[in-house]
Short mmCIF file of C-alpha atoms in Angstrom, two decimals:
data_model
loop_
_atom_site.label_atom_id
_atom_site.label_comp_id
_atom_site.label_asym_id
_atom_site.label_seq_id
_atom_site.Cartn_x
_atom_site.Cartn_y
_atom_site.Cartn_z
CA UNK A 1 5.81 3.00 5.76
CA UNK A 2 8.75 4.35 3.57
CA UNK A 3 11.00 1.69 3.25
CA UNK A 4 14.88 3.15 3.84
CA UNK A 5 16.77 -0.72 5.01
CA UNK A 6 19.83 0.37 3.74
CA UNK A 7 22.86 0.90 6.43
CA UNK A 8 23.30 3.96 7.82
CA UNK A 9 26.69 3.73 6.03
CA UNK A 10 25.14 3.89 2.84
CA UNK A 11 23.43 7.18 3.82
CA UNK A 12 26.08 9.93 4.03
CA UNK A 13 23.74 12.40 5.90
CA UNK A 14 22.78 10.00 8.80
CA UNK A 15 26.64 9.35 8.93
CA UNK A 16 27.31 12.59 9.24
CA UNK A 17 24.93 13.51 11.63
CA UNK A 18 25.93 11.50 14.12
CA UNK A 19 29.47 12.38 13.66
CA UNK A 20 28.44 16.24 14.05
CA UNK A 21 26.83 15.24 17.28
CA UNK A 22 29.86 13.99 18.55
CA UNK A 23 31.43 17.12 17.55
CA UNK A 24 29.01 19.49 19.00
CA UNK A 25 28.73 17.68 22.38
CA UNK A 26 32.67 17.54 22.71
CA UNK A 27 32.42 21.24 22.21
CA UNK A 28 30.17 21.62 25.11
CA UNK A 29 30.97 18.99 27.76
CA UNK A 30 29.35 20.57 30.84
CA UNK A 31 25.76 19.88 28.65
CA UNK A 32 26.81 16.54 27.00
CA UNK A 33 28.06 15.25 30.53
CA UNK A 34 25.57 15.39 33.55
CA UNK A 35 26.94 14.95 37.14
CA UNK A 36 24.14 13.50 38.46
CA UNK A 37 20.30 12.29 38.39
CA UNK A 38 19.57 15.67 40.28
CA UNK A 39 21.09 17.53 37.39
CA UNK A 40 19.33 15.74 34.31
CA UNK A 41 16.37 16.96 35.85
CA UNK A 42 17.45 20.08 36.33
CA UNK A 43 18.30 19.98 32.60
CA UNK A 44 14.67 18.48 31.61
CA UNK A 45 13.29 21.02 33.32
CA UNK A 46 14.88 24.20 31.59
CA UNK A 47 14.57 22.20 27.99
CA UNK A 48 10.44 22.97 27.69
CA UNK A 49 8.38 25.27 29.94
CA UNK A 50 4.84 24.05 29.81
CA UNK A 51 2.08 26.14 27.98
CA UNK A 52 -0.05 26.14 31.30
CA UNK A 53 1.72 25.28 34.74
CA UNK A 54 -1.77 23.92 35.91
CA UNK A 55 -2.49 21.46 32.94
CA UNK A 56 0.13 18.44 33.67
CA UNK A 57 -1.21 16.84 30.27
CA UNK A 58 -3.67 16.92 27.10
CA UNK A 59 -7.07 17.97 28.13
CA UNK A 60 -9.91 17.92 26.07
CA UNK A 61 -11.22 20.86 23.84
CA UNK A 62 -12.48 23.31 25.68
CA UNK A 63 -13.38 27.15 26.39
CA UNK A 64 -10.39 27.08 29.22
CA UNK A 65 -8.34 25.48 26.87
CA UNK A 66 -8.97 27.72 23.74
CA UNK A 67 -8.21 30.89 26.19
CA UNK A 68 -4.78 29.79 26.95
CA UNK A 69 -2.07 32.02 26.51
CA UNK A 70 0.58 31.83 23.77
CA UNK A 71 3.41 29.72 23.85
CA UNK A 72 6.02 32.30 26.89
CA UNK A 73 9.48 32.26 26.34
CA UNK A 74 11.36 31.65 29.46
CA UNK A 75 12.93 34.45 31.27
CA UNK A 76 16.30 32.23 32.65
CA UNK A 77 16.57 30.91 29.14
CA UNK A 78 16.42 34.26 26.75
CA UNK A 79 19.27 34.11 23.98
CA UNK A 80 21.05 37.36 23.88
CA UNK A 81 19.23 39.99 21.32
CA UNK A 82 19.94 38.85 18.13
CA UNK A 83 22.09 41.44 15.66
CA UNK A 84 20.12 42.02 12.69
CA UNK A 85 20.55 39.06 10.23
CA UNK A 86 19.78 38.14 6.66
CA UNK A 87 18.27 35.12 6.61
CA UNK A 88 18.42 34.68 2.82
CA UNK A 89 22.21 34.82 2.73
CA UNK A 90 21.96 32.31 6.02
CA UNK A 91 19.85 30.15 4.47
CA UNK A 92 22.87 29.52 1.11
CA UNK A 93 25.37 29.07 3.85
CA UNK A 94 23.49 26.35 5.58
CA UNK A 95 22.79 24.74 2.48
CA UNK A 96 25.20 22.23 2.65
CA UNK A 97 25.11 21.77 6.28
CA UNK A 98 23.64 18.44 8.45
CA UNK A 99 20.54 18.95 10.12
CA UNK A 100 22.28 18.46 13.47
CA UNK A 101 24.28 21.61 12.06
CA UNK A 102 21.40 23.51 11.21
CA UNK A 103 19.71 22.71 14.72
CA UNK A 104 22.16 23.77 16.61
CA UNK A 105 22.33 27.13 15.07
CA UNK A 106 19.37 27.91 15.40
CA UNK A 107 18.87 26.91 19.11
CA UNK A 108 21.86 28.41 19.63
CA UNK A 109 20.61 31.86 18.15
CA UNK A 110 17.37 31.90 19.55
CA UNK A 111 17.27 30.05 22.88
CA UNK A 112 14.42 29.28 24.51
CA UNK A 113 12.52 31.72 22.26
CA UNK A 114 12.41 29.32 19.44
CA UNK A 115 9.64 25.72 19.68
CA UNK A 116 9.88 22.78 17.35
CA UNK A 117 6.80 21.94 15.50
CA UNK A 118 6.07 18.36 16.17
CA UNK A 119 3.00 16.80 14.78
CA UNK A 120 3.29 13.30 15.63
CA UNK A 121 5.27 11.65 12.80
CA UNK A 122 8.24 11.39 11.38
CA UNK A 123 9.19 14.87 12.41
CA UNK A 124 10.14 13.30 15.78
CA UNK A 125 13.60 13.21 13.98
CA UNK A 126 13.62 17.40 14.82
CA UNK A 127 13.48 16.35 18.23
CA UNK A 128 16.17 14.11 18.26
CA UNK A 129 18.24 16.34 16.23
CA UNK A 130 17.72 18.75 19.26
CA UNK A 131 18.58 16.61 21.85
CA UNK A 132 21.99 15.54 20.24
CA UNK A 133 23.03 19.25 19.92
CA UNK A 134 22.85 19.08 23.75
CA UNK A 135 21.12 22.67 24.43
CA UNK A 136 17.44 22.78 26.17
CA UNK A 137 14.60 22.89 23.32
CA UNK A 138 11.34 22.95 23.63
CA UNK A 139 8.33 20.88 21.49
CA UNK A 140 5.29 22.28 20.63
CA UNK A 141 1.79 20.16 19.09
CA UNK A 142 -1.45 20.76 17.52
CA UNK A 143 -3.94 18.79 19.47
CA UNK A 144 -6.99 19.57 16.74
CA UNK A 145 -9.44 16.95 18.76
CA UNK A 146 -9.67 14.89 15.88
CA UNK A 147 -5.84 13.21 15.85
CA UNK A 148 -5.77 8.85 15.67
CA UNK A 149 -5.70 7.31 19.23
CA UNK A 150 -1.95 5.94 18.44
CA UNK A 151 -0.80 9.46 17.37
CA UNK A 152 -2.03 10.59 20.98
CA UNK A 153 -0.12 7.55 22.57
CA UNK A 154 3.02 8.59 20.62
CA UNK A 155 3.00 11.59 21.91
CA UNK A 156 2.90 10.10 25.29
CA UNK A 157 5.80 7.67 24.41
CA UNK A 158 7.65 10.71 23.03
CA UNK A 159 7.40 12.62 26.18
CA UNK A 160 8.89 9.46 28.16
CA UNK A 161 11.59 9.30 25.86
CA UNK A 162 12.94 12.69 26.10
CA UNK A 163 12.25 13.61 29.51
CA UNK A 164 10.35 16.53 27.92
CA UNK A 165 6.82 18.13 27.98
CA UNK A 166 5.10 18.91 25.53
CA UNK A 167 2.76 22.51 24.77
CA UNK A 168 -0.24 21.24 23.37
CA UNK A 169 -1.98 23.88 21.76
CA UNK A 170 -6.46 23.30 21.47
CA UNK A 171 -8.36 24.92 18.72
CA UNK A 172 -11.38 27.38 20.21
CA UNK A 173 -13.96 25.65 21.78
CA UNK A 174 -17.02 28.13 20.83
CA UNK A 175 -15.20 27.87 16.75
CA UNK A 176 -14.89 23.98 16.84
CA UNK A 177 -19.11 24.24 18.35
CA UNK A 178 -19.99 26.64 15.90
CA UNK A 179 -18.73 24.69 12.72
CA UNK A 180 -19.79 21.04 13.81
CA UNK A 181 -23.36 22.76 14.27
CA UNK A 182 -23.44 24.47 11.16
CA UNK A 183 -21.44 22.30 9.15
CA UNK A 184 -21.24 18.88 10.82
CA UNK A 185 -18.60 17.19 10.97
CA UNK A 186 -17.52 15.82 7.72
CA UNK A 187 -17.92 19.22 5.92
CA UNK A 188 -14.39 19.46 4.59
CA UNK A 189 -15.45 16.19 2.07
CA UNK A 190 -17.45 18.22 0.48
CA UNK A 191 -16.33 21.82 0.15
CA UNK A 192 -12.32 21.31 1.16
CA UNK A 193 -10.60 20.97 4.00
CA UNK A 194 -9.53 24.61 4.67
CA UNK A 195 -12.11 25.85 6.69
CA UNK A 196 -11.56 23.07 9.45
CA UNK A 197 -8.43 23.17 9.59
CA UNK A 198 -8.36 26.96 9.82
CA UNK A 199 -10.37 26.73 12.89
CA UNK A 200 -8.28 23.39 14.24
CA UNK A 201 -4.72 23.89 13.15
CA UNK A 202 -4.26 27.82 12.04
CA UNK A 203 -5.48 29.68 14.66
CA UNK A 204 -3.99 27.62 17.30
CA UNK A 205 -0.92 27.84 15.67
CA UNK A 206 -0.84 31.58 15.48
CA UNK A 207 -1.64 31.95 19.19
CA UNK A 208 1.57 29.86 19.64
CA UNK A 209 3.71 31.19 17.75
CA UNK A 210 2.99 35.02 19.00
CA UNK A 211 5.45 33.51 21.89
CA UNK A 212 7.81 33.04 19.91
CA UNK A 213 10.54 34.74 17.77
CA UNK A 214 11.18 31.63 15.64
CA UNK A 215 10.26 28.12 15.18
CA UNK A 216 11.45 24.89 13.28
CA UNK A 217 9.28 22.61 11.21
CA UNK A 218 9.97 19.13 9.62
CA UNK A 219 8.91 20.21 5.79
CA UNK A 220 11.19 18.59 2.95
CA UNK A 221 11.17 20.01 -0.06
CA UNK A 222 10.44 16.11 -1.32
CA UNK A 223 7.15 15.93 0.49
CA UNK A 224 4.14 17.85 -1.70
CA UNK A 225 3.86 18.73 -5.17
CA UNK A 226 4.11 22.41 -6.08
CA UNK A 227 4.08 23.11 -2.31
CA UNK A 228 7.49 22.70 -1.10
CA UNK A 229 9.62 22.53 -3.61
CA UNK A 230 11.56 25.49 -3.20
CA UNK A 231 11.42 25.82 0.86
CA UNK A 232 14.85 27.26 2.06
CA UNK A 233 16.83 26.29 5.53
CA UNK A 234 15.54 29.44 7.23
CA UNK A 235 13.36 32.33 5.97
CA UNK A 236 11.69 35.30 7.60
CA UNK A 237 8.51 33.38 7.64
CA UNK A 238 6.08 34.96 5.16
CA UNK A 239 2.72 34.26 7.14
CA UNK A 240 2.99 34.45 10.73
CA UNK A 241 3.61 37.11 13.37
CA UNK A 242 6.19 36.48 16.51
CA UNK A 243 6.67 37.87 19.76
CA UNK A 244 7.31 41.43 18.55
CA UNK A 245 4.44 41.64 16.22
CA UNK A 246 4.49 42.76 12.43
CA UNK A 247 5.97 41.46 9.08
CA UNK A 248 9.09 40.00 9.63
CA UNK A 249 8.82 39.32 13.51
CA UNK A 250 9.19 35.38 13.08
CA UNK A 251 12.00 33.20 11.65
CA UNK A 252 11.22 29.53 10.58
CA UNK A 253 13.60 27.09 10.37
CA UNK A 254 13.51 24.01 8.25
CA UNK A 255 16.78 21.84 9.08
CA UNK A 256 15.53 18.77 7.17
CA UNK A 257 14.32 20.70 3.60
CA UNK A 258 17.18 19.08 1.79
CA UNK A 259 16.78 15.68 3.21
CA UNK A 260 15.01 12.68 1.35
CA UNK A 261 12.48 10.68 3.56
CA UNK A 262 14.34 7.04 3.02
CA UNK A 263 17.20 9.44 4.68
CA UNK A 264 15.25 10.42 7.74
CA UNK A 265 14.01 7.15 8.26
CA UNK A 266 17.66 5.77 8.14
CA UNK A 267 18.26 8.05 11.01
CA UNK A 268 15.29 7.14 13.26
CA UNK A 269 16.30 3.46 13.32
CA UNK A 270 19.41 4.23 13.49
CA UNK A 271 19.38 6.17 16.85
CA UNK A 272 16.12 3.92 17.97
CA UNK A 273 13.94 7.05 17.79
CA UNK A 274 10.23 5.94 18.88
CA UNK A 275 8.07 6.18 15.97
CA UNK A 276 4.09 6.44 15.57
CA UNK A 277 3.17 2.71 15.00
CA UNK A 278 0.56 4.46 12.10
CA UNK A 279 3.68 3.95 9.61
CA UNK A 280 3.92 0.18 10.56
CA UNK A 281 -0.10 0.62 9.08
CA UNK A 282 0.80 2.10 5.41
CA UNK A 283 0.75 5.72 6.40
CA UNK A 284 3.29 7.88 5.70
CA UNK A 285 2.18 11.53 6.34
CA UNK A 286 -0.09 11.93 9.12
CA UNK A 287 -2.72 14.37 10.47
CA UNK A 288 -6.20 14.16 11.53
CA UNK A 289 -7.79 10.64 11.60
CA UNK A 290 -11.04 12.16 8.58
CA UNK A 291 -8.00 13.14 6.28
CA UNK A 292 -5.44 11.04 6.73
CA UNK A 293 -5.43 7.53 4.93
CA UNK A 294 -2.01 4.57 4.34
CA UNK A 295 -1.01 5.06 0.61
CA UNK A 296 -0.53 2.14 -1.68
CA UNK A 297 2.48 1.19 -3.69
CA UNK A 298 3.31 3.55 -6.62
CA UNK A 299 1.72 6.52 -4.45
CA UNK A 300 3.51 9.78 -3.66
CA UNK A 301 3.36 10.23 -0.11
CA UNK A 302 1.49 12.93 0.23
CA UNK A 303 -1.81 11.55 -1.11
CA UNK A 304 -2.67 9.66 1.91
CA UNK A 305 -3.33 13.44 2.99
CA UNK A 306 -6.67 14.92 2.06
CA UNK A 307 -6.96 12.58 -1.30
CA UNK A 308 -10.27 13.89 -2.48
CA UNK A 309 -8.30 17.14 -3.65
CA UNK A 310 -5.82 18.49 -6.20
CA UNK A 311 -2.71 17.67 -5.65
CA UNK A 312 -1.39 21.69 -5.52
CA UNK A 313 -3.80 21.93 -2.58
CA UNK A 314 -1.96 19.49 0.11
CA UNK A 315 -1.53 22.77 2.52
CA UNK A 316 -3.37 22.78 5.54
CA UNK A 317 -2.52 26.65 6.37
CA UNK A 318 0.13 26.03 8.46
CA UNK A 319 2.42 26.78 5.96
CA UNK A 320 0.18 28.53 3.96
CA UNK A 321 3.71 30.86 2.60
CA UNK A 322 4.34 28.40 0.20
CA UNK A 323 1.50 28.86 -1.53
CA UNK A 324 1.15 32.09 -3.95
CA UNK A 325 -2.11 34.22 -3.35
CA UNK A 326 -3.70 33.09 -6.93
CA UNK A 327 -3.28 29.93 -5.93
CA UNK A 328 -0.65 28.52 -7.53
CA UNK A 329 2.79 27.14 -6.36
CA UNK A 330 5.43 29.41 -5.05
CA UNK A 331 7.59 27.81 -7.66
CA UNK A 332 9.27 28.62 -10.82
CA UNK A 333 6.91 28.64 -13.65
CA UNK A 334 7.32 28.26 -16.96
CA UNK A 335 6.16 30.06 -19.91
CA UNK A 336 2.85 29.10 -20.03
CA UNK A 337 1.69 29.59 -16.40
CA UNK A 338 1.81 26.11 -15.25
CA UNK A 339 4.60 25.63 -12.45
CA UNK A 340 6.77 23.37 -14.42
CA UNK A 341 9.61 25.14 -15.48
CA UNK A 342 12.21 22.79 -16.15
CA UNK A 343 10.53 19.83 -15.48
CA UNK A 344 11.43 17.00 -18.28
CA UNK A 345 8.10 15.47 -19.92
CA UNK A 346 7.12 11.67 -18.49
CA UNK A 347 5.26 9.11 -19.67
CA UNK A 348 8.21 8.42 -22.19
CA UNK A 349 8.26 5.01 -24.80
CA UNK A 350 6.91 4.60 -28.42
CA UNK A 351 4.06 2.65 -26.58
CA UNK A 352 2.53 5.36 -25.53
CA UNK A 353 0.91 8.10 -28.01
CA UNK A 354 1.17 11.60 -27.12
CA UNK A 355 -2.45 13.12 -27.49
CA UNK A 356 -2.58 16.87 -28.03
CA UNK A 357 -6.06 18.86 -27.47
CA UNK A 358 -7.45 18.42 -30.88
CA UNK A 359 -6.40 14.78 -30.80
CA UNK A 360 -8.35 14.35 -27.33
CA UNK A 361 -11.29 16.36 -28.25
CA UNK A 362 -11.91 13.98 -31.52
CA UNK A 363 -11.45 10.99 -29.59
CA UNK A 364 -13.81 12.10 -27.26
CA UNK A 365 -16.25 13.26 -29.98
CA UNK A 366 -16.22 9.11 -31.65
CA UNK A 367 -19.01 7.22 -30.41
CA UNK A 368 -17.74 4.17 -32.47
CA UNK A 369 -14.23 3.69 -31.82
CA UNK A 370 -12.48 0.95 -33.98
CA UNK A 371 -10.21 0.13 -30.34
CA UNK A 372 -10.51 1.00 -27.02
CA UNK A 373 -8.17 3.57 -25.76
CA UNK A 374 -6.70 4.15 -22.35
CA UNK A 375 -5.42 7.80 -21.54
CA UNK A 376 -3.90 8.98 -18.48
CA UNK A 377 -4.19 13.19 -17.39
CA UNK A 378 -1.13 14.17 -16.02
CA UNK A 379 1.43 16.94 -15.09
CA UNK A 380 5.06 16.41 -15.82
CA UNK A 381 5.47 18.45 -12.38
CA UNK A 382 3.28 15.79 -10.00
CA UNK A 383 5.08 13.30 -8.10
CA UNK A 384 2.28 11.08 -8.38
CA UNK A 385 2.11 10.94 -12.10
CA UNK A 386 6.40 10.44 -11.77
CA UNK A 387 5.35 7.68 -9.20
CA UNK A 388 2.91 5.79 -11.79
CA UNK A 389 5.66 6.10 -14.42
CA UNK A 390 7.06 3.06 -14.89
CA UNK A 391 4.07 1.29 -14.29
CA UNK A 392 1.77 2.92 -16.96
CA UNK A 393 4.62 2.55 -19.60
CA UNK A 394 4.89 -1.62 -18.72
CA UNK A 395 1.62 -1.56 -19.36
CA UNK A 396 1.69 -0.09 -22.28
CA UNK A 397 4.37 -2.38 -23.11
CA UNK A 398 2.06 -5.05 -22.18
CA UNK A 399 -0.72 -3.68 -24.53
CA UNK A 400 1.06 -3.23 -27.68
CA UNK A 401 -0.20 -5.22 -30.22
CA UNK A 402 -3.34 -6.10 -28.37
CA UNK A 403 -6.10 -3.76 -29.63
CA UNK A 404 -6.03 -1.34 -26.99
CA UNK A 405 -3.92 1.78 -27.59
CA UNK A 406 -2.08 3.78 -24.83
CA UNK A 407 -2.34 7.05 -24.43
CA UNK A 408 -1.22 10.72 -22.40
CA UNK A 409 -2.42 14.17 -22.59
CA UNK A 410 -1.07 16.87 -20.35
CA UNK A 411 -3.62 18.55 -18.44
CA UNK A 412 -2.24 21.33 -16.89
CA UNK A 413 -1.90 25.02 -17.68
CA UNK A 414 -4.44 26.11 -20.23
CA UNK A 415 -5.37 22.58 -20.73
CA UNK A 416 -6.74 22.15 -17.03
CA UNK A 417 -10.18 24.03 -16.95
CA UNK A 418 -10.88 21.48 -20.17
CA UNK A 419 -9.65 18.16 -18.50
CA UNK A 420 -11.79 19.19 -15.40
CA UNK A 421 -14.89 20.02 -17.37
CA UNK A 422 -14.13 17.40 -20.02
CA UNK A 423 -12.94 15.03 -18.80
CA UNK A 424 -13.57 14.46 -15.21
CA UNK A 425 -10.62 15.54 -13.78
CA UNK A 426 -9.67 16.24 -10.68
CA UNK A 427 -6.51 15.63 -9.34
CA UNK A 428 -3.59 14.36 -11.19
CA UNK A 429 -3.21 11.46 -12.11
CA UNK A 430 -6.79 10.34 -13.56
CA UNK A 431 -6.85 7.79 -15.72
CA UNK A 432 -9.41 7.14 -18.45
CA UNK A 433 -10.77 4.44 -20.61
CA UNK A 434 -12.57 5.12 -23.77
CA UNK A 435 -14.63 2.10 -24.87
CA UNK A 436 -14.84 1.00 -28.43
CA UNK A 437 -18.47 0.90 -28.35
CA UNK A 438 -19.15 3.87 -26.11
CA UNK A 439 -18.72 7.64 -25.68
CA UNK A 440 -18.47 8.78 -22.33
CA UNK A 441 -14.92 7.45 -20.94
CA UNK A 442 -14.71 5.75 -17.99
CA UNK A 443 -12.66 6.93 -15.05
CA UNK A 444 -10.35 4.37 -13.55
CA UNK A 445 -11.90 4.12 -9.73
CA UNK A 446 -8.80 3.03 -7.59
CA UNK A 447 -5.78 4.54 -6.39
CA UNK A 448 -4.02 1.92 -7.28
CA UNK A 449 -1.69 2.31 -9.81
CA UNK A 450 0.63 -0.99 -10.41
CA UNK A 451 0.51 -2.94 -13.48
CA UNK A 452 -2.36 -5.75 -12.41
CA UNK A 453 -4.60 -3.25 -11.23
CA UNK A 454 -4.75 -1.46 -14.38
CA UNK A 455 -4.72 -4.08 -16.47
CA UNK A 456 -7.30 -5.66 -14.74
CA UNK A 457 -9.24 -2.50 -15.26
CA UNK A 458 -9.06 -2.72 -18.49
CA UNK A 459 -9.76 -6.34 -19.35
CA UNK A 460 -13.00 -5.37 -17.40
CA UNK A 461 -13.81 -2.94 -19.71
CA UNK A 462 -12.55 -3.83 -23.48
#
């Protein structure tokens, strides 16, 4: 679980939060203050209009389920039509603002036309958020049939909590049969994850958000390499339709781009938000049970998320728009094509010798080294080569003057179709050792990355 013990005092956007919530609710009174029992339920009921009157809870996959109707606004609840906006210049105002600010804009703006995207983890901080803004909301899920048991019973405990239903969306019934049969049901180890979760996650989510004229998610821009990076507070959302139909017909909101995950957790235990008791287990970012694993210290956190896979790839579809169509990030790149313009080279200390591509190629080519070497593949850009940082240059540290040298070569850009046929890479990092005595390297096996591991790796080995 990311660690965040500091006081909320010590976190200036948790702080302020809460202050902006006393604000907001002073500015409406006859929302913050409720009469009577009678009244809070009126007010529960307005917040979320089921998906399906007739379904009182989460049913199992099935054909009935898969032909439900998109997420309908509510008539009673309709904001007023909205004047024509630009969204970019929104999005620069808002960049300074809380994400109790931000929520309550956007609720305010678009009523009960606008859903939160909850998935079951730490994004229950959007729903919070919207309850201290003191206007009805509404919560919508992805149930893809394949979630862990406790993220089911946290969605129960969330519903409790808030007084609130929940609109489960279910994946098609006849799609889910068709690719299990075909496929079975561990396909996506073997030729990626996007086809399940296009038929789980994707085209449920469409359905729901045809409903809709806008909808908030819980992405941070600190969250995925190359992915989200450069997400704004609110954009005309590049890859869905809404209610109206066409390009442009859906906004998406993202109050909590700016904020840092220690920060969001400050927040939760701070208010004594119910959390999925997953994170007490290791795991930080959560989906379905098959592709979802705790990460281990020095880890980014998104590689407890589909690990077999590079880490440019950690999209599910869902927001798919930040993503370029030739694959790579929709980030700044540099000259040479790779996504990491203006990111500072890593791996920094005289222990550690830079290897170009000639320099790699000829130690590859020795099949009688006079020392062993140990090279790591990396991208200056990857949060999980910044996360192994300090612990690769100890060990170099640690090394010096023992007979084994330490080594780097960047593997991205042009070098990356070489790495991956040369030297087994596939995501970054991959570490390597090259034996004195033989001439294929071998690829460090764990995903840990502290000190102990890797030296123990390599005293294995020399």
């Amino acid at each position: 679980m990311a660690s965040a013990t500091a006081s909320i005092s010590s976190h200036p956007a948790a702080l302020r939060d809460v202050k902006a919530a006393a604000r907001i609710g002073a500015v409406r009174q006859q929302v913050a203050v409720v009469p009577s029992a009678a009244a809070a339920r009126g007010q529960r009921a307005r917040a979320v209009r089921p998906l399906r009157a007739a379904e009182p809870g989460r049913q199992p996959v099935s054909a009935s389920a898969a032909s439900a109707a998109p997420v309908a606004p509510v008539a009673d609840e309709v904001a007023a039509p909205v004047a024509a906006v630009d969204y970019e210049a929104l999005a620069h105002e808002l960049e300074g603002a809380s994400p109790l600010e931000i929520m309550d804009r956007a609720l305010a703006m678009f009523g009960s036309e606008i859903a939160i995207a909850f998935s079951g983890a730490e994004d229950v901080a959007l729903i919070e958020y919207a309850k201290l803004t003191g206007r009805p909301f509404r919560v919508f899920s992805l149930d893809t049939g394949r979630l862990n048991p406790e993220t089911y019973q946290f969605f129960d405990k969330v519903e409790k909590h808030y007084g609130i239903r929940i609109e489960y969306m279910f994946p098609d019934a006849g799609e889910v049969q068709e690719l299990v049969r075909t496929k079975g049901l561990f396909s996506f180890y073997e030729d990626g994850h996007q086809e399940c979760c296009r038929v789980r996650k994707v085209r449920p989510l469409r359905r729901a958000l045809k409903g809709l004229r806008a909808w908030i998610t819980g992405q941070r821009k600190d969250q995925s390499p190359g992915t989200r990076a450069s997400i704004p507070i609110v954009q005309v959302d590049p890859s869905f339709e809404g209610l109206d139909g066409g390009a442009g017909s859906l906004i998406k909101w993202n109050p909590v781009a700016n904020v840092d995950g220690k920060d969001i957790w400050t927040f939760l235990r701070t208010m004594d938000v119910p959390v999925n008791t997953l994170h007490a287990q290791g795991y930080v970012s959560i989906g379905c049970e098959p592709c979802t694993r705790p990460v281990l210290p020095g880890q980014h956190e998104r590689e407890g998320r589909w690990w077999w896979e590079d880490a440019k790839a950690k999209e599910c579809g869902l927001h798919k728009g930040n993503i370029e169509k030739d694959g790579q990030a929709a980030a700044p790149k540099s000259a040479n094509g790779n996504g990491s313009a203006g990111a500072p080279d890593i791996f920094e200390s005289p222990a550690v010798v830079s290897l170009t591509r000639t320099g790699i190629e000829n130690l590859l080519r020795l099949e009688n080294r006079a020392e062993p070497w140990l090279v790591v593949l990396y991208a200056p850009w990857c949060p999980f080569c910044q996360a192994m940082e300090a612990s690769y240059v100890e060990l170099a540290e640690k090394l010096a003057g023992s007979g084994v040298k330490v080594a780097k070569f960047r593997a991205d850009g042009e070098q990356k179709p070489f790495a991956q046929a040369e030297l087994q890479l596939q995501s970054f990092p991959t570490v390597l050792l090259f034996p004195s005595r033989t001439a294929r390297p071998i690829k460090y096996p764990s995903e840990k990355r502290d000190v102990d591991s890797l030296l123990a790796f390599v005293n294995s080995l020399r």
